[in-house]
Tab-separated table of C-alpha atoms and ligand atoms in Angstrom:
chain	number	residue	atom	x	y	z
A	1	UNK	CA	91.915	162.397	106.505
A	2	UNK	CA	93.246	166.017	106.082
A	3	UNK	CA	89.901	167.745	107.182
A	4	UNK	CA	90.238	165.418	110.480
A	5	UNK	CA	93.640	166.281	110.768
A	6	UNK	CA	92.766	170.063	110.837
A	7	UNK	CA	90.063	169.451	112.547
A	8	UNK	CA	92.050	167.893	115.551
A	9	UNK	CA	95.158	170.446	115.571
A	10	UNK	CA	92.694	173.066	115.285
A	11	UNK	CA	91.657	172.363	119.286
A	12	UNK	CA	94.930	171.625	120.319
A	13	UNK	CA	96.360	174.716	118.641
A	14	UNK	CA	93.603	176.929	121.113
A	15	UNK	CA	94.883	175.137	124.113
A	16	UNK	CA	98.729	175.581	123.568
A	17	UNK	CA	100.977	178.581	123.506
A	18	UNK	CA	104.030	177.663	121.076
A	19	UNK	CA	103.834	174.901	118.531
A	20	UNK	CA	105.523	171.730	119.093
A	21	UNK	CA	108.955	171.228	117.180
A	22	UNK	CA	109.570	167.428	118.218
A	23	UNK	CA	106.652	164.978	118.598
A	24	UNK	CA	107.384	162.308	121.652
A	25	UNK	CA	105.720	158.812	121.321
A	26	UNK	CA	106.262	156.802	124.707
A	27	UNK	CA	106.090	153.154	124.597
A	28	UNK	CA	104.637	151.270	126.954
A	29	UNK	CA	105.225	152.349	130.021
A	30	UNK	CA	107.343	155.031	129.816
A	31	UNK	CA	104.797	157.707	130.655
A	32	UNK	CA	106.155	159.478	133.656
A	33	UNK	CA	108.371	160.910	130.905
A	34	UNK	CA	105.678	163.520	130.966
A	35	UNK	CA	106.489	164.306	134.706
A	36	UNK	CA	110.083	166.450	134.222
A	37	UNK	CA	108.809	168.055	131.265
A	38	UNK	CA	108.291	172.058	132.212
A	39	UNK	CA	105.609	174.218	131.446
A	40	UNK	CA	102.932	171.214	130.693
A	41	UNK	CA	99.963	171.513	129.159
A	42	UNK	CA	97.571	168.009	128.999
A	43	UNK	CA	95.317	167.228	126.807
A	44	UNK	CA	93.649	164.059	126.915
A	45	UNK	CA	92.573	162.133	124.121
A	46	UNK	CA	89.239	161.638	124.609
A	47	UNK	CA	89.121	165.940	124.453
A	48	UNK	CA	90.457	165.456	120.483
A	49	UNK	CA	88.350	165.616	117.763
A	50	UNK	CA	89.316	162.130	115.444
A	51	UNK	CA	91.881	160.764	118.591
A	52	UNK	CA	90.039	157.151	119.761
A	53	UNK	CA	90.816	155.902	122.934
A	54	UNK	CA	93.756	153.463	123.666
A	55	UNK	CA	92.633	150.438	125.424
A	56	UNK	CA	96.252	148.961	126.707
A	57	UNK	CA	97.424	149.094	130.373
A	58	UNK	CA	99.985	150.905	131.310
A	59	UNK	CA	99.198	154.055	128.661
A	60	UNK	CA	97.605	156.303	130.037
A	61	UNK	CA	96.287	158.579	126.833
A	62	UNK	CA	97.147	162.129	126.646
A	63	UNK	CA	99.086	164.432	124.776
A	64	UNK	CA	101.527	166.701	127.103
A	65	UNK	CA	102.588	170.070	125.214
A	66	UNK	CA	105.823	171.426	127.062
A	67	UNK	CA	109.253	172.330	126.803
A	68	UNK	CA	112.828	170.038	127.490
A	69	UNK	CA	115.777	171.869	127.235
A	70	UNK	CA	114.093	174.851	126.104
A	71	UNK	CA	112.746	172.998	122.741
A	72	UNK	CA	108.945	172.557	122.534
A	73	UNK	CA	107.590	169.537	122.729
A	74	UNK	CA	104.398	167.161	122.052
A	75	UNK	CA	104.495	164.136	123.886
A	76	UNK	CA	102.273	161.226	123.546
A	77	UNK	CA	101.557	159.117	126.321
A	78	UNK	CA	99.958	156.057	125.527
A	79	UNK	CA	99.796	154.687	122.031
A	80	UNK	CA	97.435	152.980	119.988
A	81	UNK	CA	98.312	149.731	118.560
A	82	UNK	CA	96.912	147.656	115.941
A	83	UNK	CA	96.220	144.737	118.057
A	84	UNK	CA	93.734	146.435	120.155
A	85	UNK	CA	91.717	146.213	116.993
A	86	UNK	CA	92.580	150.410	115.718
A	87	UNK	CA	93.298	150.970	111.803
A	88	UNK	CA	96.653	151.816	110.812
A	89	UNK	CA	95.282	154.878	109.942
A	90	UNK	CA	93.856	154.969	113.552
A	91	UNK	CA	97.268	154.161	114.712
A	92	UNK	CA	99.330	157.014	112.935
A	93	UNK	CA	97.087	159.890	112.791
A	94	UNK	CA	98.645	161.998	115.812
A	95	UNK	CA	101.866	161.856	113.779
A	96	UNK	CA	100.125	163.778	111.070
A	97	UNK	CA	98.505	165.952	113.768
A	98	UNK	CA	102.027	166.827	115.033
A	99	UNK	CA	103.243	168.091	111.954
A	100	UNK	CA	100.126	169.866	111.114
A	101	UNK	CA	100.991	171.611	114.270
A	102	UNK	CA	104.313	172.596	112.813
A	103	UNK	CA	106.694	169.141	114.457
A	104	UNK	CA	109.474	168.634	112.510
A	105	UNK	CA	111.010	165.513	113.908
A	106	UNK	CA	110.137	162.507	115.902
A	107	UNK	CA	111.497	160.392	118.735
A	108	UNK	CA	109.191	157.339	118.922
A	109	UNK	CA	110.315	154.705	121.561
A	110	UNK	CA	108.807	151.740	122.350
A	111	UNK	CA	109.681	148.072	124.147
A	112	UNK	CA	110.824	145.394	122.380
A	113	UNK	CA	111.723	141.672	122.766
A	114	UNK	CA	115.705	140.771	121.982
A	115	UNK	CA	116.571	138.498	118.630
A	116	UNK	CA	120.150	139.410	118.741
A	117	UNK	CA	121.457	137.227	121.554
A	118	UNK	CA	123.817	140.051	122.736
A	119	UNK	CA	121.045	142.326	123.389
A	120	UNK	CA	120.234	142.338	127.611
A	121	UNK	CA	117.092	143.194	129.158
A	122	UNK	CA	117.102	146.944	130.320
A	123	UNK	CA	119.280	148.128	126.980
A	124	UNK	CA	117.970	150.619	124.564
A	125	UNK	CA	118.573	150.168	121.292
A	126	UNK	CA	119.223	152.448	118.143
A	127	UNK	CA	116.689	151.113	115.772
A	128	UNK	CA	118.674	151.548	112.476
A	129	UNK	CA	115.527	150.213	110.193
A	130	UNK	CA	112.301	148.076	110.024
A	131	UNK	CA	110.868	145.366	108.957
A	132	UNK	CA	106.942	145.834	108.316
A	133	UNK	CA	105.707	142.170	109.309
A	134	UNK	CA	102.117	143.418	110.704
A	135	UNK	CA	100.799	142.750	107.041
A	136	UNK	CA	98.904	146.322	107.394
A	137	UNK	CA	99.975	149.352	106.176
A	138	UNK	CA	98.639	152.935	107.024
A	139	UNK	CA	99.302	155.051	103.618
A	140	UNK	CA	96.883	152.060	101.949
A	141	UNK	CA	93.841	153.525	100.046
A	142	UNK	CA	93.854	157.044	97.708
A	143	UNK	CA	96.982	159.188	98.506
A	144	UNK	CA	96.423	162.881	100.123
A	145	UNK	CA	99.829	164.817	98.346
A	146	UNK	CA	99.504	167.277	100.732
A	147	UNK	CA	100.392	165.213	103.088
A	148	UNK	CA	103.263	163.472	101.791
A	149	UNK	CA	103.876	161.274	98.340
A	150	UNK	CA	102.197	158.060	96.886
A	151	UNK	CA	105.263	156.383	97.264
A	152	UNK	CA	107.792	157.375	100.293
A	153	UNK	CA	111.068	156.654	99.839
A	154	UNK	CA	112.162	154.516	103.440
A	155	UNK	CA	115.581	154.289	102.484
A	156	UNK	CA	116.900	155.309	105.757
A	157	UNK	CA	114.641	155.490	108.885
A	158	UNK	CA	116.662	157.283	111.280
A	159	UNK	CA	117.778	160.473	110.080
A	160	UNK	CA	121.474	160.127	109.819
A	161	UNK	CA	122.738	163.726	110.990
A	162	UNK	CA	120.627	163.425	114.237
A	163	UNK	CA	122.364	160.233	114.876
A	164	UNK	CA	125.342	161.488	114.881
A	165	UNK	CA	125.170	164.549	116.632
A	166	UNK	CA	123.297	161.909	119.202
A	167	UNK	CA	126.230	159.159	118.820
A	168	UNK	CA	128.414	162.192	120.186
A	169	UNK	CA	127.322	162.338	123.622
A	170	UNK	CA	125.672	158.689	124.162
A	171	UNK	CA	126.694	155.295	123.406
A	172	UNK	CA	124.444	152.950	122.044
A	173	UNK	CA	124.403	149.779	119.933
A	174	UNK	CA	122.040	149.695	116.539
A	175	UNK	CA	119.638	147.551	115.045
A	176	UNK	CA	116.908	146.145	113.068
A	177	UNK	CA	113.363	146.359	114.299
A	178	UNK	CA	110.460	143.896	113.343
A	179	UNK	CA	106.588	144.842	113.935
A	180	UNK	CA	104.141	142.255	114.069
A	181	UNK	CA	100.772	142.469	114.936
A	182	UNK	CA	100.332	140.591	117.910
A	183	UNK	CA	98.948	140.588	121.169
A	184	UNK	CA	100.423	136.666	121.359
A	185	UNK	CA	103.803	137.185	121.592
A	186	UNK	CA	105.993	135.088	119.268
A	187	UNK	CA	106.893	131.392	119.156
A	188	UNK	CA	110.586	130.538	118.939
A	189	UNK	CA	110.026	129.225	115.468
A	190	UNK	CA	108.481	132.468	114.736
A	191	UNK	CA	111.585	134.122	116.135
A	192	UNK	CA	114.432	131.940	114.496
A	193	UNK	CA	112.829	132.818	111.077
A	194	UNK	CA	113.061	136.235	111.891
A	195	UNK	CA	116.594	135.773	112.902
A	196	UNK	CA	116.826	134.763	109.217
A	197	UNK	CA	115.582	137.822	107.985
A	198	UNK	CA	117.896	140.325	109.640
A	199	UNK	CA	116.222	141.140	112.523
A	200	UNK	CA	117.561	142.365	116.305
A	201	UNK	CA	114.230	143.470	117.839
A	202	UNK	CA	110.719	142.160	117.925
A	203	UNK	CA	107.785	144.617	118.905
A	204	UNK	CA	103.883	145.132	117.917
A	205	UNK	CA	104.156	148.927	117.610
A	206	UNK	CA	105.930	151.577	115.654
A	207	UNK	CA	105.957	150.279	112.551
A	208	UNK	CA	103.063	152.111	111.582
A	209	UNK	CA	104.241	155.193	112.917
A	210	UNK	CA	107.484	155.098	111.262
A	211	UNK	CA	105.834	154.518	107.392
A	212	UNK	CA	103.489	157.782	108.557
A	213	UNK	CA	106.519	159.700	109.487
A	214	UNK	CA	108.593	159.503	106.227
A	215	UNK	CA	105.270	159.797	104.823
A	216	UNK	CA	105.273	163.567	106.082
A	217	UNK	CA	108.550	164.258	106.502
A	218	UNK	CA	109.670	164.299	109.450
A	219	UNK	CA	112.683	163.899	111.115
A	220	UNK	CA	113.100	160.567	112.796
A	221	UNK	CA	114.817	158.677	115.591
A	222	UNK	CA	113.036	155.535	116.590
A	223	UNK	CA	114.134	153.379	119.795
A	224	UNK	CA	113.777	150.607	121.575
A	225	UNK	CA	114.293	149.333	125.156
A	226	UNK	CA	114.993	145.333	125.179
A	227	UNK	CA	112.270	144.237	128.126
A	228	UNK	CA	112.530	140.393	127.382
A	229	UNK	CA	114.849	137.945	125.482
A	230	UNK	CA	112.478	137.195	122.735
A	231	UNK	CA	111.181	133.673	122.281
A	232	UNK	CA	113.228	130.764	122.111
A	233	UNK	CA	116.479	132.291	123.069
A	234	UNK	CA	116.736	131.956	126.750
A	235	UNK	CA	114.504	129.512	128.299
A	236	UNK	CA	111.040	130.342	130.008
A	237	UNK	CA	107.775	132.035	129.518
A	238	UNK	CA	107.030	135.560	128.071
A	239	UNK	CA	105.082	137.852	130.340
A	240	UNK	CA	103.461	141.173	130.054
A	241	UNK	CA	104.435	141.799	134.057
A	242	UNK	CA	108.419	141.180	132.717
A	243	UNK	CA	108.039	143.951	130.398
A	244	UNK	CA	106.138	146.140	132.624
A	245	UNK	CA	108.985	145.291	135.079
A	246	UNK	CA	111.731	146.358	132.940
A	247	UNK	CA	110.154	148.901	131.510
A	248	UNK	CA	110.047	150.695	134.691
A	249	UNK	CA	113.862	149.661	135.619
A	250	UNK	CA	114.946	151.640	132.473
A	251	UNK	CA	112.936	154.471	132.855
A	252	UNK	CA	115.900	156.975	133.613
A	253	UNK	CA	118.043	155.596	130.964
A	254	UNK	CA	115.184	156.331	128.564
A	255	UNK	CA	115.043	159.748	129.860
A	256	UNK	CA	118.556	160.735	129.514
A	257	UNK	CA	118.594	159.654	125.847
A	258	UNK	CA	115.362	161.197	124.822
A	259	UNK	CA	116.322	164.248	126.600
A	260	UNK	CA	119.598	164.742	124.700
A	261	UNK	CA	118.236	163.423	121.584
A	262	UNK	CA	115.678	166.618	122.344
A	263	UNK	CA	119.154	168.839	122.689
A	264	UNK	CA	121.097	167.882	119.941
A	265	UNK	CA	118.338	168.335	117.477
B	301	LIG	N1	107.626	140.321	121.453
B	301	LIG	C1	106.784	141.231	120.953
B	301	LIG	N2	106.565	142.405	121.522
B	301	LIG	C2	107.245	142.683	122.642
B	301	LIG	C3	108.130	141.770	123.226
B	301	LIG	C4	108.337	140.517	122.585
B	301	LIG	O1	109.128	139.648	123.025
B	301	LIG	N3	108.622	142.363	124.346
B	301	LIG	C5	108.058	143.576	124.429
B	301	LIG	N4	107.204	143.788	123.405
């Protein structure tokens, strides 16, 4: 894994001028993110050494090196999930390209169904912790130390300083996220039990990404915009087009929060 790793930040490093101090993960969707960043610099994935391709649509698969608000960022557009058939390890391994490269936090954001009745489509959430329901894990199999410990602690997912210098300047309600592995979305007995269990939010992505993270040690703020009331608790059918939909009617709220989650830093 590490001599991929290099292997990948290695080309990037040649394309870019300064290193990237926040990695960006953009959920479905959200990808003309990329578009008010200045100074960009694209690289697409299929250019990587190690990076696979990611199959969903709507992500469009490229790294974008640039600056917002003067900090230097990496920003992935298009990620990989583990239902398009990609190993956790698959899944996560830009994260540990992005600190290789010298990141030391991460925003990840991704779209999410609503548990918590309370929630509304076109909301974006705080994602306070996780619940790892995909059954996979990415740190399974021998341990590299230099890339982070056996055994991360994952005590507290979002870094707590970073939410509050955020909580200063936006408003924004918390909770708890569940991956699963999907691509069917859930049944409403599927969601009552995970009502049961704590959970506010029901997505098939990040989960991975947030286990790699503390793995390495970065900094993290994870969130998620409510597309859908998840199964069961309003009436009717789940569609991809409703997400898509909604993803794209919360585009500039996304924006403004990632932008002065960027700032407060
Ligand atoms: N379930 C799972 N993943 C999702 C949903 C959902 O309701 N909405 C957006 N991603």
């Amino acid at each position: 894994m590490m001599k991929k790793i290099e292997e990948a930040s290695s080309y990037i490093r040649e394309k870019i001028e300064i290193p990237p101090d926040i990695l960006i993960i953009l959920g479905s969707g959200f990808s003309s993110f990329v578009d008010s960043m200045s100074d960009p610099i694209t690289i697409d994935y299929k250019e990587i050494p190690h990076f696979p391709q990611p199959t969903v649509e709507g992500h469009r698969g490229k790294l974008v090196f640039g600056k917002i608000k003067d900090r230097s960022v990496m920003v992935m557009a298009g990620r990989y999930h583990l239902y398009e058939g990609h190993e956790p390890q698959t899944v996560v391994f830009p994260v540990y390209v992005s600190k290789q490269l010298g990141a030391r936090g991460a925003i990840i954001t991704n779209a999410a169904g609503a548990i918590n009745p309370t929630y509304k489509p076109g909301e974006v959430i705080l994602v306070r912790d996780v619940i790892n329901f995909m059954f996979r894990n990415p740190l399974r199999g021998p341990n590299d130390e230099r890339i982070g410990p056996r055994f991360p602690d994952m005590s507290s997912i979002a870094d707590p300083e970073w939410v509050k210098k955020l909580k200063g300047k936006i408003d924004f309600k918390e909770g708890v996220y569940i991956g699963v592995l999907g691509p069917s979305y859930e049944t409403p007995a599927e969601i009552k039990a995970f009502k049961k269990f704590g959970a506010d939010l029901v997505g098939m992505s990040t989960v991975p990404e947030v286990i790699a993270a503390k793995h390495c040690g970065l900094k993290l703020i994870v969130f998620s915009c409510v597309t859908n009331m998840a199964a069961g608790i309003t009436h009717g059918r789940l569609s991809h087009e409703e997400v898509v939909r909604t993803t794209k009617m919360v585009q500039g709220k996304i924006e403004k929060i990632l932008k002065t989650a960027v700032e407060v830093f």
